[in-house]
CSV table of C-alpha atoms and ligand atoms in Angstrom, one decimal:
chain,number,residue,atom,x,y,z
A,1,UNK,CA,-2.2,-6.9,85.7
A,2,UNK,CA,2.0,-6.8,86.0
A,3,UNK,CA,1.2,-8.1,89.8
A,4,UNK,CA,-0.5,-11.2,88.9
A,5,UNK,CA,2.4,-12.1,86.7
A,6,UNK,CA,5.0,-11.6,89.7
A,7,UNK,CA,6.1,-15.4,91.4
A,8,UNK,CA,4.9,-15.0,95.0
A,9,UNK,CA,7.6,-14.2,97.8
A,10,UNK,CA,10.6,-17.3,98.5
A,11,UNK,CA,8.1,-17.1,102.2
A,12,UNK,CA,4.7,-16.7,100.6
A,13,UNK,CA,4.4,-13.3,102.2
A,14,UNK,CA,3.0,-10.4,100.1
A,15,UNK,CA,6.2,-8.9,98.3
A,16,UNK,CA,7.2,-5.4,99.6
A,17,UNK,CA,7.1,-2.1,98.1
A,18,UNK,CA,10.3,-2.0,96.9
A,19,UNK,CA,10.7,-5.7,95.9
A,20,UNK,CA,7.1,-4.9,94.0
A,21,UNK,CA,8.7,-1.7,92.2
A,22,UNK,CA,11.8,-3.6,91.3
A,23,UNK,CA,10.1,-6.4,89.3
A,24,UNK,CA,7.5,-3.5,88.2
A,25,UNK,CA,10.8,-1.6,86.9
A,26,UNK,CA,12.2,-5.1,85.1
A,27,UNK,CA,8.6,-6.0,83.4
A,28,UNK,CA,8.5,-2.7,82.1
A,29,UNK,CA,12.4,-2.6,80.8
A,30,UNK,CA,10.8,-6.0,79.6
A,31,UNK,CA,8.6,-4.6,77.2
A,32,UNK,CA,10.3,-1.8,76.4
A,33,UNK,CA,12.8,-4.4,74.9
A,34,UNK,CA,10.0,-6.4,73.0
A,35,UNK,CA,9.5,-4.4,70.2
A,36,UNK,CA,13.3,-3.8,69.5
A,37,UNK,CA,14.3,-7.5,69.5
A,38,UNK,CA,12.5,-7.8,66.2
A,39,UNK,CA,13.9,-4.8,64.7
A,40,UNK,CA,17.5,-6.2,65.4
A,41,UNK,CA,17.1,-9.1,62.9
A,42,UNK,CA,15.8,-6.3,60.3
A,43,UNK,CA,18.0,-4.0,58.7
A,44,UNK,CA,20.5,-1.7,59.5
A,45,UNK,CA,19.2,2.0,59.3
A,46,UNK,CA,21.2,4.4,56.9
A,47,UNK,CA,22.0,7.9,58.3
A,48,UNK,CA,23.9,9.2,55.7
A,49,UNK,CA,25.8,8.6,52.7
A,50,UNK,CA,28.5,10.6,50.9
A,51,UNK,CA,31.2,10.0,48.2
A,52,UNK,CA,34.7,12.0,47.9
A,53,UNK,CA,36.2,11.6,44.5
A,54,UNK,CA,39.7,12.7,43.8
A,55,UNK,CA,42.1,11.6,41.6
A,56,UNK,CA,44.3,9.6,44.3
A,57,UNK,CA,41.7,7.9,44.8
A,58,UNK,CA,37.2,7.8,45.6
A,59,UNK,CA,36.0,7.3,48.7
A,60,UNK,CA,32.1,6.1,49.3
A,61,UNK,CA,31.0,6.5,52.9
A,62,UNK,CA,27.8,4.8,54.6
A,63,UNK,CA,26.9,5.8,57.6
A,64,UNK,CA,24.6,3.6,59.9
A,65,UNK,CA,23.0,2.9,63.0
A,66,UNK,CA,25.1,-0.7,63.4
A,67,UNK,CA,28.1,-1.9,62.4
A,68,UNK,CA,28.0,-4.2,59.0
A,69,UNK,CA,29.6,-6.7,57.2
A,70,UNK,CA,30.4,-6.4,53.5
A,71,UNK,CA,32.7,-8.5,51.1
A,72,UNK,CA,33.7,-7.6,47.7
A,73,UNK,CA,35.1,-8.6,44.6
A,74,UNK,CA,36.2,-7.1,41.1
A,75,UNK,CA,35.0,-8.2,38.0
A,76,UNK,CA,36.6,-7.3,34.5
A,77,UNK,CA,34.8,-7.1,30.9
A,78,UNK,CA,33.8,-3.9,31.8
A,79,UNK,CA,35.6,-3.3,34.8
A,80,UNK,CA,33.0,-3.5,37.8
A,81,UNK,CA,33.4,-3.5,41.6
A,82,UNK,CA,30.6,-5.0,43.6
A,83,UNK,CA,30.1,-5.0,47.1
A,84,UNK,CA,27.4,-7.5,49.4
A,85,UNK,CA,26.3,-5.4,52.7
A,86,UNK,CA,24.7,-7.8,54.8
A,87,UNK,CA,22.0,-6.9,57.4
A,88,UNK,CA,20.4,-4.2,55.2
A,89,UNK,CA,17.9,-3.5,52.9
A,90,UNK,CA,16.4,-1.2,49.8
A,91,UNK,CA,16.5,2.3,51.0
A,92,UNK,CA,15.8,6.3,50.0
A,93,UNK,CA,18.8,6.6,51.2
A,94,UNK,CA,20.5,4.3,49.0
A,95,UNK,CA,18.9,5.4,46.1
A,96,UNK,CA,20.6,9.2,47.1
A,97,UNK,CA,23.9,7.1,46.8
A,98,UNK,CA,23.2,6.6,43.2
A,99,UNK,CA,22.8,10.2,42.5
A,100,UNK,CA,25.7,11.4,44.4
A,101,UNK,CA,28.4,9.4,42.5
A,102,UNK,CA,29.6,12.4,40.1
A,103,UNK,CA,30.1,12.6,36.1
A,104,UNK,CA,33.8,13.7,36.8
A,105,UNK,CA,34.6,10.8,39.2
A,106,UNK,CA,38.3,9.2,37.9
A,107,UNK,CA,36.6,6.1,39.1
A,108,UNK,CA,33.1,5.8,39.2
A,109,UNK,CA,31.1,5.3,36.1
A,110,UNK,CA,27.9,4.6,37.5
A,111,UNK,CA,26.2,2.8,40.3
A,112,UNK,CA,23.4,-0.3,40.5
A,113,UNK,CA,22.2,-0.6,44.0
A,114,UNK,CA,19.8,-4.0,44.5
A,115,UNK,CA,18.7,-6.4,46.5
A,116,UNK,CA,20.9,-9.6,46.1
A,117,UNK,CA,19.0,-11.9,48.7
A,118,UNK,CA,17.3,-11.0,51.9
A,119,UNK,CA,18.7,-8.8,54.2
A,120,UNK,CA,21.7,-8.4,51.6
A,121,UNK,CA,22.0,-5.6,49.5
A,122,UNK,CA,24.6,-5.3,46.4
A,123,UNK,CA,26.1,-2.3,45.0
A,124,UNK,CA,27.4,-2.8,41.6
A,125,UNK,CA,30.2,0.2,40.5
A,126,UNK,CA,30.3,0.3,36.9
A,127,UNK,CA,34.4,1.4,36.5
A,128,UNK,CA,36.2,3.9,34.6
A,129,UNK,CA,39.0,2.1,35.4
A,130,UNK,CA,40.4,-0.7,37.2
A,131,UNK,CA,40.5,-0.4,40.9
A,132,UNK,CA,42.5,-2.0,44.2
A,133,UNK,CA,39.2,-1.5,46.4
A,134,UNK,CA,39.3,-1.2,50.4
A,135,UNK,CA,36.5,-1.7,52.8
A,136,UNK,CA,37.0,-1.5,55.8
A,137,UNK,CA,34.2,-0.1,58.6
A,138,UNK,CA,35.0,2.2,61.6
A,139,UNK,CA,33.5,2.7,64.9
A,140,UNK,CA,31.2,5.8,65.9
A,141,UNK,CA,33.6,8.9,66.5
A,142,UNK,CA,33.0,12.5,66.6
A,143,UNK,CA,29.6,13.5,65.1
A,144,UNK,CA,29.8,10.0,63.3
A,145,UNK,CA,28.1,7.1,63.7
A,146,UNK,CA,29.2,3.4,62.2
A,147,UNK,CA,31.3,4.1,59.1
A,148,UNK,CA,31.4,1.2,56.0
A,149,UNK,CA,33.9,2.5,53.8
A,150,UNK,CA,35.0,1.5,50.2
A,151,UNK,CA,37.7,3.2,49.2
A,152,UNK,CA,38.6,2.8,45.2
A,153,UNK,CA,42.2,2.9,44.6
A,154,UNK,CA,44.2,3.1,41.3
A,155,UNK,CA,45.9,-0.6,40.5
A,156,UNK,CA,49.0,1.9,40.0
A,157,UNK,CA,49.6,4.1,43.0
A,158,UNK,CA,50.2,7.6,41.4
A,159,UNK,CA,53.6,8.9,42.0
A,160,UNK,CA,53.7,12.1,43.6
A,161,UNK,CA,56.7,12.5,41.9
A,162,UNK,CA,54.3,12.9,39.0
A,163,UNK,CA,52.7,16.2,40.0
A,164,UNK,CA,55.5,18.0,40.2
A,165,UNK,CA,56.7,17.7,37.0
A,166,UNK,CA,55.2,20.6,35.9
A,167,UNK,CA,58.1,23.1,36.9
A,168,UNK,CA,62.1,21.7,36.2
A,169,UNK,CA,64.9,22.9,36.3
A,170,UNK,CA,66.7,24.3,34.1
A,171,UNK,CA,70.4,23.7,33.1
A,172,UNK,CA,72.1,26.2,35.2
A,173,UNK,CA,70.2,24.6,38.5
A,174,UNK,CA,70.8,21.7,40.9
A,175,UNK,CA,68.3,20.1,41.8
A,176,UNK,CA,68.2,16.7,43.1
A,177,UNK,CA,65.1,15.5,41.6
A,178,UNK,CA,66.4,16.5,38.1
A,179,UNK,CA,67.9,12.6,37.4
A,180,UNK,CA,64.7,10.8,39.3
A,181,UNK,CA,62.7,13.0,36.8
A,182,UNK,CA,64.2,12.3,33.9
A,183,UNK,CA,64.4,8.8,34.6
A,184,UNK,CA,60.6,8.8,35.1
A,185,UNK,CA,59.7,10.3,32.0
A,186,UNK,CA,62.2,7.8,30.1
A,187,UNK,CA,60.8,4.2,32.0
A,188,UNK,CA,56.9,5.8,33.0
A,189,UNK,CA,55.7,2.5,33.6
A,190,UNK,CA,58.4,0.3,35.4
A,191,UNK,CA,59.2,3.7,38.0
A,192,UNK,CA,55.3,4.2,38.7
A,193,UNK,CA,55.0,0.6,39.9
A,194,UNK,CA,54.1,0.0,43.3
A,195,UNK,CA,55.6,-2.5,45.5
A,196,UNK,CA,53.6,-5.9,46.2
A,197,UNK,CA,52.5,-5.3,50.3
A,198,UNK,CA,51.4,-8.5,51.6
A,199,UNK,CA,47.8,-9.0,51.5
A,200,UNK,CA,45.5,-8.6,54.1
A,201,UNK,CA,42.6,-11.5,54.8
A,202,UNK,CA,39.6,-10.0,53.5
A,203,UNK,CA,40.8,-6.6,51.8
A,204,UNK,CA,42.8,-6.2,48.9
A,205,UNK,CA,46.6,-4.6,49.6
A,206,UNK,CA,46.7,-0.9,49.9
A,207,UNK,CA,48.5,1.0,46.7
A,208,UNK,CA,52.0,1.6,48.4
A,209,UNK,CA,53.2,4.8,47.8
A,210,UNK,CA,56.5,4.1,45.7
A,211,UNK,CA,59.6,3.8,47.7
A,212,UNK,CA,61.7,7.0,47.9
A,213,UNK,CA,65.0,7.0,45.8
A,214,UNK,CA,68.0,8.2,47.3
A,215,UNK,CA,69.1,11.7,46.0
A,216,UNK,CA,72.7,12.5,44.7
A,217,UNK,CA,75.4,12.6,47.3
A,218,UNK,CA,76.5,15.7,46.4
A,219,UNK,CA,75.4,19.2,45.3
A,220,UNK,CA,77.2,20.6,42.0
A,221,UNK,CA,78.8,23.8,43.6
A,222,UNK,CA,78.2,27.1,42.0
A,223,UNK,CA,75.1,26.0,41.0
A,224,UNK,CA,71.8,27.5,42.8
A,225,UNK,CA,70.0,25.1,44.3
A,226,UNK,CA,66.4,23.9,43.8
A,227,UNK,CA,64.2,23.5,46.7
A,228,UNK,CA,61.0,21.9,47.1
A,229,UNK,CA,58.1,23.2,49.6
A,230,UNK,CA,55.3,20.3,50.8
A,231,UNK,CA,52.5,22.4,51.8
A,232,UNK,CA,49.8,20.1,53.6
A,233,UNK,CA,46.3,21.4,53.7
A,234,UNK,CA,44.9,19.9,57.3
A,235,UNK,CA,41.8,17.6,57.2
A,236,UNK,CA,39.1,17.2,54.1
A,237,UNK,CA,36.7,14.3,53.2
A,238,UNK,CA,35.4,13.1,55.8
A,239,UNK,CA,37.2,15.0,58.3
A,240,UNK,CA,36.2,18.8,58.4
A,241,UNK,CA,38.8,19.8,60.7
A,242,UNK,CA,37.2,22.8,63.3
A,243,UNK,CA,34.0,24.3,62.0
A,244,UNK,CA,33.6,28.2,62.3
A,245,UNK,CA,30.2,29.7,64.2
A,246,UNK,CA,29.0,31.0,60.8
A,247,UNK,CA,29.9,27.9,59.2
A,248,UNK,CA,33.7,28.0,57.6
A,249,UNK,CA,35.6,24.6,57.6
A,250,UNK,CA,39.0,24.6,58.5
A,251,UNK,CA,39.4,21.8,55.5
A,252,UNK,CA,38.3,24.1,53.0
A,253,UNK,CA,39.6,27.3,54.4
A,254,UNK,CA,43.4,25.8,54.5
A,255,UNK,CA,43.1,24.3,51.1
A,256,UNK,CA,42.3,27.6,49.6
A,257,UNK,CA,45.5,29.4,52.0
A,258,UNK,CA,48.0,26.4,50.5
A,259,UNK,CA,47.1,27.2,47.0
A,260,UNK,CA,48.0,30.6,47.1
A,261,UNK,CA,51.3,30.0,49.4
A,262,UNK,CA,51.7,27.3,46.4
A,263,UNK,CA,51.1,30.1,43.8
A,264,UNK,CA,53.5,32.4,45.3
A,265,UNK,CA,56.3,29.9,46.0
A,266,UNK,CA,56.2,28.6,41.9
A,267,UNK,CA,56.7,31.8,41.0
A,268,UNK,CA,59.8,32.3,42.8
A,269,UNK,CA,62.9,31.1,40.1
A,270,UNK,CA,64.8,27.9,42.2
A,271,UNK,CA,61.7,27.0,43.9
A,272,UNK,CA,58.8,24.5,43.5
A,273,UNK,CA,55.5,23.7,45.7
A,274,UNK,CA,53.9,20.3,45.9
A,275,UNK,CA,50.6,19.9,47.9
A,276,UNK,CA,49.9,16.9,49.7
A,277,UNK,CA,46.3,16.9,48.9
A,278,UNK,CA,44.6,19.3,45.9
A,279,UNK,CA,40.5,18.5,46.6
A,280,UNK,CA,38.2,17.7,49.1
A,281,UNK,CA,39.2,14.1,50.1
A,282,UNK,CA,41.0,12.8,53.5
A,283,UNK,CA,44.7,11.6,53.6
A,284,UNK,CA,45.9,9.6,56.1
A,285,UNK,CA,48.2,11.9,58.6
A,286,UNK,CA,51.3,9.1,57.5
A,287,UNK,CA,50.5,9.2,53.5
A,288,UNK,CA,51.4,13.4,53.7
A,289,UNK,CA,54.7,12.6,55.6
A,290,UNK,CA,55.3,10.0,53.2
A,291,UNK,CA,54.7,12.4,50.0
A,292,UNK,CA,56.9,15.1,51.2
A,293,UNK,CA,59.6,12.5,51.2
A,294,UNK,CA,59.0,11.1,47.8
A,295,UNK,CA,59.3,14.2,46.4
A,296,UNK,CA,62.4,15.2,48.7
A,297,UNK,CA,61.1,18.3,50.2
A,298,UNK,CA,63.2,20.4,51.8
A,299,UNK,CA,60.6,22.0,54.0
A,300,UNK,CA,57.2,21.0,55.0
A,301,UNK,CA,54.5,23.0,56.3
A,302,UNK,CA,51.2,21.8,57.6
A,303,UNK,CA,48.5,24.6,57.4
A,304,UNK,CA,45.7,24.7,60.1
A,305,UNK,CA,43.4,26.6,61.7
A,306,UNK,CA,42.6,26.4,65.7
A,307,UNK,CA,39.3,26.1,67.2
A,308,UNK,CA,38.9,26.1,71.2
A,309,UNK,CA,35.3,26.1,73.4
A,310,UNK,CA,35.7,30.5,74.1
A,311,UNK,CA,35.3,32.2,71.1
A,312,UNK,CA,37.1,34.9,72.6
A,313,UNK,CA,40.6,32.8,71.9
A,314,UNK,CA,42.6,34.5,69.2
A,315,UNK,CA,46.0,34.5,67.1
A,316,UNK,CA,48.3,32.6,65.5
A,317,UNK,CA,50.7,30.0,66.2
A,318,UNK,CA,53.2,28.0,65.3
A,319,UNK,CA,54.2,24.0,66.1
A,320,UNK,CA,57.3,21.9,66.1
A,321,UNK,CA,57.0,18.3,66.7
A,322,UNK,CA,59.0,17.2,70.5
A,323,UNK,CA,60.2,14.0,71.2
A,324,UNK,CA,60.3,14.0,75.1
A,325,UNK,CA,56.7,15.3,75.8
A,326,UNK,CA,54.9,18.9,74.9
A,327,UNK,CA,55.8,22.3,75.7
A,328,UNK,CA,52.6,23.3,77.2
A,329,UNK,CA,49.3,21.3,77.8
A,330,UNK,CA,47.7,23.6,75.1
A,331,UNK,CA,50.7,21.9,72.9
A,332,UNK,CA,50.0,18.5,73.9
A,333,UNK,CA,45.9,19.1,73.7
A,334,UNK,CA,46.6,20.6,70.1
A,335,UNK,CA,48.8,17.5,68.9
A,336,UNK,CA,46.1,15.0,70.3
A,337,UNK,CA,43.3,17.0,68.6
A,338,UNK,CA,45.4,17.2,65.0
A,339,UNK,CA,46.3,13.5,65.5
A,340,UNK,CA,42.6,12.3,65.9
A,341,UNK,CA,42.0,13.1,62.1
A,342,UNK,CA,43.1,9.9,61.1
A,343,UNK,CA,40.5,8.3,63.4
A,344,UNK,CA,37.7,11.3,62.2
A,345,UNK,CA,39.2,10.7,58.6
A,346,UNK,CA,39.0,7.3,58.3
A,347,UNK,CA,41.7,4.9,58.3
A,348,UNK,CA,41.9,1.2,57.5
A,349,UNK,CA,44.0,-0.2,60.6
A,350,UNK,CA,44.1,-3.5,58.4
A,351,UNK,CA,46.4,-2.2,56.2
A,352,UNK,CA,50.5,-3.1,56.3
A,353,UNK,CA,51.2,0.3,54.9
A,354,UNK,CA,50.6,2.2,58.6
A,355,UNK,CA,53.0,-0.6,59.9
A,356,UNK,CA,55.6,0.9,57.7
A,357,UNK,CA,54.8,4.1,58.8
A,358,UNK,CA,55.0,3.6,62.5
A,359,UNK,CA,59.1,2.4,61.6
A,360,UNK,CA,59.9,5.3,59.1
A,361,UNK,CA,58.2,7.9,62.2
A,362,UNK,CA,60.4,6.1,65.3
A,363,UNK,CA,63.5,7.5,63.7
A,364,UNK,CA,65.5,10.3,65.6
A,365,UNK,CA,64.5,14.0,64.3
A,366,UNK,CA,66.6,15.8,66.4
A,367,UNK,CA,68.2,17.4,63.8
A,368,UNK,CA,64.8,17.8,61.8
A,369,UNK,CA,63.7,19.6,65.1
A,370,UNK,CA,66.3,21.5,65.4
A,371,UNK,CA,65.8,23.2,61.9
A,372,UNK,CA,62.3,22.5,62.5
A,373,UNK,CA,62.0,25.6,65.2
A,374,UNK,CA,64.1,27.8,62.7
A,375,UNK,CA,61.5,27.7,60.3
A,376,UNK,CA,59.1,28.3,63.0
A,377,UNK,CA,60.5,31.6,64.8
A,378,UNK,CA,61.1,33.1,60.7
A,379,UNK,CA,56.9,32.6,60.2
A,380,UNK,CA,56.0,34.1,63.9
A,381,UNK,CA,58.5,37.5,62.9
A,382,UNK,CA,56.4,37.7,59.6
A,383,UNK,CA,52.8,35.9,60.8
A,384,UNK,CA,52.7,38.8,63.7
A,385,UNK,CA,53.3,41.4,61.4
A,386,UNK,CA,49.5,40.7,60.1
A,387,UNK,CA,48.0,38.9,63.0
A,388,UNK,CA,47.6,38.7,67.0
A,389,UNK,CA,49.9,35.8,68.0
A,390,UNK,CA,48.6,33.2,70.4
A,391,UNK,CA,52.1,32.4,71.6
A,392,UNK,CA,55.5,34.5,70.7
A,393,UNK,CA,57.2,31.2,70.8
A,394,UNK,CA,57.2,27.9,68.2
A,395,UNK,CA,55.3,25.2,70.5
A,396,UNK,CA,56.0,21.6,70.6
A,397,UNK,CA,54.4,18.0,70.8
A,398,UNK,CA,54.1,15.0,69.4
A,399,UNK,CA,52.1,16.2,66.2
A,400,UNK,CA,51.6,12.5,64.1
A,401,UNK,CA,52.4,14.7,60.6
A,402,UNK,CA,56.1,16.1,61.6
A,403,UNK,CA,57.5,13.4,62.0
A,404,UNK,CA,59.3,13.0,59.1
A,405,UNK,CA,63.3,12.2,60.1
A,406,UNK,CA,64.8,14.2,57.4
A,407,UNK,CA,62.9,17.0,56.3
A,408,UNK,CA,62.2,20.5,58.4
A,409,UNK,CA,58.3,20.4,60.0
A,410,UNK,CA,55.9,23.3,61.2
A,411,UNK,CA,52.3,23.3,61.5
A,412,UNK,CA,51.1,26.7,61.3
A,413,UNK,CA,47.4,27.4,63.6
A,414,UNK,CA,46.7,29.9,61.0
A,415,UNK,CA,44.0,32.1,63.2
A,416,UNK,CA,40.9,30.4,65.6
A,417,UNK,CA,38.1,29.7,63.2
A,418,UNK,CA,36.2,29.8,66.0
A,419,UNK,CA,36.8,33.0,67.0
A,420,UNK,CA,34.0,35.3,64.8
A,421,UNK,CA,36.5,37.9,63.8
A,422,UNK,CA,39.4,35.4,63.2
A,423,UNK,CA,36.9,33.3,61.0
A,424,UNK,CA,35.7,36.3,59.7
A,425,UNK,CA,39.5,37.3,58.8
A,426,UNK,CA,40.3,33.7,57.4
A,427,UNK,CA,37.4,33.8,55.2
A,428,UNK,CA,38.6,37.2,53.2
A,429,UNK,CA,40.7,36.6,50.1
A,430,UNK,CA,42.9,39.6,51.5
A,431,UNK,CA,43.6,37.9,54.8
A,432,UNK,CA,44.1,34.6,52.9
A,433,UNK,CA,46.8,36.3,50.6
A,434,UNK,CA,48.7,38.1,54.0
A,435,UNK,CA,48.8,34.8,55.3
A,436,UNK,CA,50.6,33.1,52.4
A,437,UNK,CA,53.0,36.0,52.0
A,438,UNK,CA,54.1,36.1,55.5
A,439,UNK,CA,54.7,32.3,55.2
A,440,UNK,CA,56.4,33.2,51.7
A,441,UNK,CA,58.8,35.5,53.6
A,442,UNK,CA,59.4,33.1,56.5
A,443,UNK,CA,60.3,30.7,54.1
A,444,UNK,CA,62.5,32.8,51.8
A,445,UNK,CA,64.0,33.9,55.3
A,446,UNK,CA,65.0,30.5,56.7
A,447,UNK,CA,66.5,28.9,53.6
A,448,UNK,CA,68.9,32.7,53.5
A,449,UNK,CA,70.2,32.0,57.0
A,450,UNK,CA,70.0,28.0,56.1
A,451,UNK,CA,71.5,27.8,52.2
A,452,UNK,CA,70.2,24.5,50.7
A,453,UNK,CA,73.8,23.4,49.5
A,454,UNK,CA,74.6,23.0,53.5
A,455,UNK,CA,71.7,21.1,54.7
A,456,UNK,CA,71.8,18.5,51.3
A,457,UNK,CA,74.4,16.8,53.2
A,458,UNK,CA,71.9,15.5,56.0
A,459,UNK,CA,69.5,14.5,53.3
A,460,UNK,CA,71.6,11.7,51.6
B,501,LIG,ZN1,43.4,21.1,62.1
């Protein structure tokens, strides 16, 4: 049957065996392709739906087998967000999305799904408050296929300083934030209003974080200086980080360690801690840096857990930024892996926000790196008392999250989550406590040797 459809060979001779085989392959390929063609015109298949509700923003992710276009608009009275997705028909997976809206979601009251037109599905989010939505697509990366991402940000961006109001200094304490905090309390609306970023066609602007105000130029002598430590639990939301053999996720364990360390810091008389994320949602790397700058952090500590293909790899390590290449191949690999968090976690590349971040992060960080190495060494001295060290010295590479030009910044790989013994350690609350205590002591050692009064001049 196949042979009969073949055209005769140009010279009128019978086709050679090789030519016949090629035609058979070509026809077979056509036959294989044919049933697929009508399917391409049909709806895409939803592979998974996920929601990541958080105070900062709520993300809804649809994972699909192909890239889809979506358009959105908002309505008032009552507040609604309408998203039309082209190339989709109603399915059980979409109904599953409806059930994934949590009652405690700060933004979404409920969700309705309907076939609006042939091939167009309409999602209507009934909102608890007005939102500035961002809708964008992500190409396949890591374990994910195509993703359609709907981010629901508040119309007025939350100011990280609000989160820090829980611990204010007394009259005998010199606190660079005190004046700013007072100002916010006196005039909360104007203070929290974000600047209007330029609009990108087809999407709402990202609510930018308020610009960091300048701290007081000089510290009052004789007063104890209030210190602010930014703790940065790595990954979160769509980005689980590394996953151990028994299923422990880096994003979960580093948040637990960071919360323990925060409690220790907050119990000190002249220290307060600020978490760049305090829930299971994704924070882009440059936003973590911006948040730390906004609260005028005196130190930035990013907390992670390593993974390696060989389960035998073990030990803790501490990293600082490098402006001139990595100190080892492993450090470079580690920085590449951690910097990939933005791709996996899902950053909207269309926002103006990222250009601002790039300018900020290209500033000189020489003094910062010197301080970061001191902090890193203090950490290694303490951590080696509770775990093996993977490397005895602070390693350096181009970690995006360590690039605040004015804040000493270190990244701690607490242990190898890919090593079964260390995964068990990371899971245990007593070891989490030990890690938090080791970092607490490291922080105290650093500030004792490098008094904060001397540092204030660098910041202003
Ligand atoms: Zn990590």
